[in-house]
Coordinates of C-alpha atoms in Angstrom, one line a residue:
X1 CA 85.6 122.4 126.7
X2 CA 83.2 119.5 127.4
X3 CA 81.8 119.2 130.7
X4 CA 79.8 117.0 133.3
X5 CA 78.5 119.4 135.6
X6 CA 82.1 121.0 136.5
X7 CA 83.6 118.1 135.8
X8 CA 85.8 118.1 132.3
X9 CA 85.1 114.8 130.0
X10 CA 88.9 114.8 129.3
X11 CA 89.8 114.8 133.3
X12 CA 87.6 111.8 132.9
X13 CA 89.4 110.1 130.0
X14 CA 92.4 110.8 131.5
X15 CA 91.5 108.3 135.4
X16 CA 90.2 106.0 133.7
X17 CA 93.2 105.5 131.8
X18 CA 95.1 105.6 134.7
X19 CA 93.0 103.1 136.3
X20 CA 93.3 101.0 133.2
X21 CA 96.8 101.0 132.9
X22 CA 98.0 102.0 136.1
X23 CA 100.4 104.3 134.5
X24 CA 100.4 108.6 135.4
X25 CA 103.0 108.3 132.5
X26 CA 101.1 106.0 130.5
X27 CA 98.1 108.2 130.7
X28 CA 99.9 111.4 129.9
X29 CA 101.1 110.2 126.6
X30 CA 98.3 109.0 125.7
X31 CA 96.1 112.2 126.6
X32 CA 99.4 114.8 125.4
X33 CA 99.4 116.2 128.7
X34 CA 102.7 116.4 131.1
X35 CA 102.8 113.4 134.1
X36 CA 102.1 116.8 136.2
X37 CA 98.9 117.6 134.8
X38 CA 97.6 114.1 135.0
X39 CA 98.4 114.2 138.6
X40 CA 96.5 117.7 139.3
X41 CA 93.3 116.1 137.7
X42 CA 93.7 113.4 139.7
X43 CA 94.0 115.6 143.0
X44 CA 91.5 118.5 141.3
X45 CA 88.5 114.8 141.6
X46 CA 89.7 113.8 144.8
X47 CA 89.0 117.4 146.3
X48 CA 85.7 117.5 144.9
X49 CA 84.7 114.4 145.9
X50 CA 86.5 114.6 149.2
X51 CA 87.4 111.0 149.3
X52 CA 90.6 109.3 148.2
X53 CA 90.6 107.8 144.5
X54 CA 93.9 106.0 144.0
X55 CA 96.2 104.3 145.8
X56 CA 100.3 104.1 144.9
X57 CA 101.8 100.6 145.1
X58 CA 104.9 99.0 144.5
X59 CA 102.2 96.7 142.0
X60 CA 101.3 100.4 140.4
X61 CA 98.5 102.4 140.6
X62 CA 95.2 100.9 142.0
X63 CA 91.7 102.3 142.3
X64 CA 90.5 102.7 146.1
X65 CA 86.6 101.5 146.6
X66 CA 85.6 105.2 145.8
X67 CA 87.9 105.5 142.7
X68 CA 86.6 101.9 141.3
X69 CA 83.0 103.3 141.5
X70 CA 84.2 106.5 139.8
X71 CA 86.1 104.3 136.7
X72 CA 83.1 101.9 136.2
X73 CA 80.6 105.1 135.7
X74 CA 83.4 107.5 133.9
X75 CA 84.3 104.7 131.9
X76 CA 80.9 104.3 129.9
X77 CA 80.7 108.5 130.1
X78 CA 83.5 108.4 128.1
X79 CA 82.5 105.6 125.2
X80 CA 79.4 107.0 124.3
X81 CA 80.9 110.7 124.5
X82 CA 83.4 109.7 122.3
X83 CA 81.0 107.7 120.3
X84 CA 79.1 111.2 120.0
X85 CA 82.2 112.5 118.6
X86 CA 82.5 110.6 116.1
X87 CA 79.1 110.6 114.6
X88 CA 79.6 114.5 114.4
X89 CA 82.6 114.7 113.1
X90 CA 81.4 112.0 110.3
X91 CA 78.5 114.7 109.5
X92 CA 81.2 117.7 109.2
X93 CA 83.4 115.2 107.3
X94 CA 86.6 115.8 109.5
X95 CA 89.5 113.0 109.7
X96 CA 91.2 114.0 113.5
X97 CA 91.7 112.8 116.8
X98 CA 94.5 109.9 118.0
X99 CA 95.0 106.4 116.7
X100 CA 96.1 103.6 119.3
X101 CA 97.6 101.1 117.3
X102 CA 98.9 98.2 119.0
X103 CA 101.7 96.0 116.9
X104 CA 104.7 93.8 117.2
X105 CA 108.4 95.0 116.7
X106 CA 108.8 93.6 113.7
X107 CA 105.7 94.4 112.1
X108 CA 105.8 98.0 113.3
X109 CA 109.4 99.3 112.7
X110 CA 109.3 97.6 109.3
X111 CA 106.1 97.3 107.6
X112 CA 103.8 100.0 109.0
X113 CA 106.3 102.9 108.7
X114 CA 105.4 104.0 104.7
X115 CA 102.0 103.3 105.2
X116 CA 102.1 105.6 108.4
X117 CA 103.9 108.5 106.3
X118 CA 101.7 108.3 103.7
X119 CA 98.5 108.8 106.0
X120 CA 99.7 111.3 107.9
X121 CA 100.1 113.6 105.1
X122 CA 96.8 113.1 104.6
X123 CA 95.6 113.8 107.2
X124 CA 97.7 115.8 109.3
X125 CA 95.2 116.4 112.1
X126 CA 94.8 112.7 113.3
X127 CA 97.1 111.6 116.1
X128 CA 98.5 108.1 115.7
X129 CA 100.2 106.2 118.8
X130 CA 101.7 103.0 118.6
X131 CA 102.3 100.5 121.3
X132 CA 105.0 98.1 121.4
X133 CA 103.1 95.4 122.6
X134 CA 103.3 90.8 122.8
X135 CA 100.8 89.4 120.3
X136 CA 98.5 87.8 123.2
X137 CA 98.7 91.5 125.1
X138 CA 97.1 93.1 121.8
X139 CA 94.2 91.0 121.8
X140 CA 93.7 92.0 125.6
X141 CA 94.2 95.7 125.3
X142 CA 91.3 95.7 122.4
X143 CA 89.0 93.9 124.1
X144 CA 89.5 96.3 127.4
X145 CA 89.7 99.4 124.9
X146 CA 93.3 100.2 125.5
X147 CA 93.6 100.4 122.0
X148 CA 91.5 101.3 118.6
X149 CA 93.1 98.7 116.0
X150 CA 95.9 96.2 115.7
X151 CA 98.2 94.7 113.5
X152 CA 99.5 91.4 114.5
X153 CA 101.0 88.7 112.7
X154 CA 99.2 85.3 111.7
X155 CA 95.9 86.8 113.5
X156 CA 93.9 85.1 115.3
X157 CA 90.0 84.0 115.2
X158 CA 87.9 85.1 118.5
X159 CA 84.5 86.0 118.7
X160 CA 85.3 89.1 120.1
X161 CA 87.8 90.0 117.6
X162 CA 87.4 90.9 113.7
X163 CA 89.9 90.8 111.4
X164 CA 90.7 92.6 108.4
X165 CA 93.4 91.0 106.2
X166 CA 96.4 93.3 105.6
X167 CA 99.6 91.8 103.7
X168 CA 101.8 89.2 104.1
X169 CA 105.5 89.3 104.4
X170 CA 108.5 86.2 103.9
X171 CA 109.9 84.5 105.8
X172 CA 113.8 83.8 105.2
X173 CA 117.3 82.6 107.0
X174 CA 119.1 85.5 108.6
X175 CA 122.5 84.0 108.8
X176 CA 125.7 85.6 110.1
X177 CA 128.7 86.4 107.3
X178 CA 131.0 83.6 108.9
X179 CA 128.3 80.9 108.2
X180 CA 129.1 78.3 106.0
X181 CA 125.5 78.9 104.5
X182 CA 125.9 82.3 103.6
X183 CA 128.1 81.3 100.5
X184 CA 124.8 79.9 99.7
X185 CA 122.0 82.2 97.8
X186 CA 119.3 80.0 98.8
X187 CA 118.7 76.7 100.9
X188 CA 116.7 73.9 101.7
X189 CA 115.2 73.8 104.9
X190 CA 117.2 70.3 105.4
X191 CA 120.4 71.8 105.5
X192 CA 119.0 73.3 108.6
X193 CA 119.7 70.4 110.5
X194 CA 122.1 70.7 112.9
X195 CA 122.2 74.3 112.8
X196 CA 121.8 76.7 116.1
X197 CA 119.2 79.0 116.0
X198 CA 118.3 82.3 117.9
X199 CA 114.0 82.7 117.8
X200 CA 111.4 83.7 119.2
X201 CA 109.7 82.7 122.5
X202 CA 107.6 79.9 122.0
X203 CA 104.1 81.5 122.7
X204 CA 104.8 84.5 119.7
X205 CA 102.7 83.3 116.7
X206 CA 106.4 83.7 114.1
X207 CA 108.2 81.3 116.3
X208 CA 104.8 78.3 116.2
X209 CA 105.2 79.1 112.4
X210 CA 108.6 78.4 112.1
X211 CA 108.9 75.2 114.2
X212 CA 106.3 74.1 111.6
X213 CA 107.7 75.0 109.3
X214 CA 111.1 73.1 110.1
X215 CA 108.9 69.9 111.4
X216 CA 107.5 69.5 108.0
X217 CA 110.7 69.1 106.5
X218 CA 112.2 66.7 109.5
X219 CA 114.4 69.5 111.3
X220 CA 115.0 69.7 114.6
X221 CA 116.0 73.0 115.8
X222 CA 118.4 73.4 118.1
X223 CA 117.4 76.8 120.1
X224 CA 120.5 78.9 121.6
X225 CA 118.6 81.8 122.9
X226 CA 114.8 82.9 122.9
X227 CA 113.5 86.8 122.9
X228 CA 110.5 88.2 122.6
X229 CA 111.8 91.2 120.0
X230 CA 112.9 91.5 116.3
X231 CA 115.7 93.9 116.9
X232 CA 117.1 91.8 119.9
X233 CA 117.1 88.5 117.7
X234 CA 118.7 90.3 114.7
X235 CA 121.7 91.6 117.5
X236 CA 122.6 87.6 118.7
X237 CA 122.5 86.6 115.0
X238 CA 124.9 88.7 113.8
X239 CA 127.4 88.0 116.8
X240 CA 127.4 84.3 115.8
X241 CA 124.9 82.9 118.4
X242 CA 122.8 81.5 115.7
X243 CA 120.5 81.9 112.6
X244 CA 116.9 82.9 112.5
X245 CA 114.1 82.3 110.2
X246 CA 112.5 86.1 109.9
X247 CA 110.7 88.6 107.9
X248 CA 112.2 89.7 105.1
X249 CA 111.3 93.4 105.8
X250 CA 113.4 93.5 109.1
X251 CA 116.3 92.4 107.6
X252 CA 116.8 94.5 104.6
X253 CA 119.0 97.4 106.3
X254 CA 121.5 94.6 108.2
X255 CA 121.7 92.8 104.7
X256 CA 122.7 95.7 103.0
X257 CA 124.9 96.8 105.6
X258 CA 126.8 93.5 105.0
X259 CA 126.3 92.4 108.8
X260 CA 123.5 89.9 108.1
X261 CA 123.2 87.4 105.1
X262 CA 119.5 86.5 104.0
X263 CA 118.8 83.3 102.2
X264 CA 115.6 82.4 100.3
X265 CA 114.4 78.6 100.9
X266 CA 114.2 76.2 97.5
X267 CA 111.6 75.0 98.7
X268 CA 109.4 78.4 97.7
X269 CA 108.4 81.3 99.8
X270 CA 106.5 80.8 103.4
X271 CA 103.8 83.8 104.2
X272 CA 103.4 85.2 107.0
X273 CA 99.9 87.0 107.0
X274 CA 99.5 90.1 108.9
X275 CA 95.9 91.1 109.4
X276 CA 94.0 94.6 111.2
X277 CA 92.2 94.1 113.9
X278 CA 89.6 95.8 116.3
X279 CA 87.0 95.1 118.7
X280 CA 83.6 93.3 117.2
X281 CA 80.5 95.6 118.0
X282 CA 82.6 99.1 118.8
X283 CA 82.2 102.0 116.4
X284 CA 85.3 103.1 114.7
X285 CA 85.7 106.3 114.4
X286 CA 86.6 108.1 111.1
X287 CA 90.1 108.6 111.4
X288 CA 90.3 104.9 112.6
X289 CA 88.1 103.8 110.0
X290 CA 90.1 106.0 107.4
X291 CA 93.5 104.6 108.4
X292 CA 92.0 100.9 108.0
X293 CA 91.4 102.3 104.5
X294 CA 95.1 103.7 103.8
X295 CA 96.6 100.4 105.3
X296 CA 95.0 98.2 102.8
X297 CA 94.6 100.0 99.8
X298 CA 97.8 101.9 99.3
X299 CA 100.6 100.7 96.6
X300 CA 103.1 102.2 98.9
X301 CA 104.9 99.1 100.0
X302 CA 105.4 96.4 97.4
X303 CA 104.5 93.1 97.9
X304 CA 105.7 89.6 97.8
X305 CA 106.6 88.9 94.4
X306 CA 103.6 87.2 92.8
X307 CA 105.3 84.3 91.2
X308 CA 106.1 83.1 94.9
X309 CA 102.6 84.2 96.5
X310 CA 101.4 80.7 95.6
X311 CA 103.8 78.7 98.2
X312 CA 102.6 79.7 101.4
X313 CA 103.4 76.7 104.5
X314 CA 100.8 73.5 104.5
X315 CA 99.0 75.1 101.3
X316 CA 98.0 78.3 102.6
X317 CA 97.2 81.0 100.2
X318 CA 98.8 84.2 99.4
X319 CA 95.3 86.5 99.0
X320 CA 96.0 90.3 98.0
X321 CA 93.7 93.2 99.2
X322 CA 93.1 96.3 97.5
X323 CA 89.4 96.0 97.9
X324 CA 88.1 99.7 99.6
X325 CA 85.2 97.4 100.5
X326 CA 87.1 94.9 103.2
X327 CA 86.0 97.1 106.4
X328 CA 82.7 96.8 105.7
X329 CA 82.4 93.2 103.9
X330 CA 84.4 91.9 107.7
X331 CA 81.7 93.8 109.5
X332 CA 78.6 91.8 107.5
X333 CA 80.2 89.0 106.7
X334 CA 82.5 87.1 109.6
X335 CA 81.1 85.4 111.9
X336 CA 81.6 85.1 115.5
X337 CA 83.6 81.5 115.9
X338 CA 85.0 80.1 119.3
X339 CA 87.6 81.9 121.0
X340 CA 91.3 80.0 120.1
X341 CA 94.0 80.8 121.7
X342 CA 96.4 83.2 120.2
X343 CA 98.3 81.4 117.3

């Protein structure tokens, strides 16, 4: 087991994870050990240096002044060691390790599973740890090194982030079976005037895109409820609290069970772009590179029908991404742009 003097690298990594997350349980899950093992590692460090390193409070776990000194130095040690491991694994052609992926519920629960299944069949020595986060939090955690990759909708251009196109999904209208619109197979956007909506919270990119579509056709939405995840939105629609504009794949199970009706838009398909994002300048492990390759080249999930791929809102053109060189091209050609707020 790698050591720095008498100190294990793994112990330093656990300590860094505690400080960054403010949680013993999170650090335990990230390192595939028990919470008691994490506590023991912290006690060992405190005994070794004969000082308190961590304080517990209502706001969570925080470092003491001594703990902050250890964290600042340990973070760099761990980063350099992981880079060394990645280089050695690349030479030995070993694809192993842990990939931490931050994503939103609609993507993680409904878009990624078939890709994950195929990837883990091909690379059984890799652990993929999915974390469900708000979009803005994914960008923050990438920059702080808390996750390796993000998979987001409507990727925001930021100087510290590299974005690789993943796929597009189609936005549709979900209504309860007893809604008068449920008798139709398609709906025009103009028909939604006066309807009550259940939507994402205002700062979420898919909500902003939905509102743009409605405004484009002169509809002023009336929001009855707002939530931060797709599963709660669907439950609210099922019990008749309103209709919702949602990604098609997120409601396929409910439509099959008959608890929701799904309507396409007469104006054509409104597409939601998805992208893989990671921190610019970060050396990616072989496992992370293979994961990106699996997402961008696999055909396990059907793409949006070709005749509809031309009809994105405001003239955005759908892009297909079957090029295995996407990752290298993103690194070489994407120029840093002024940071923007999350779309």
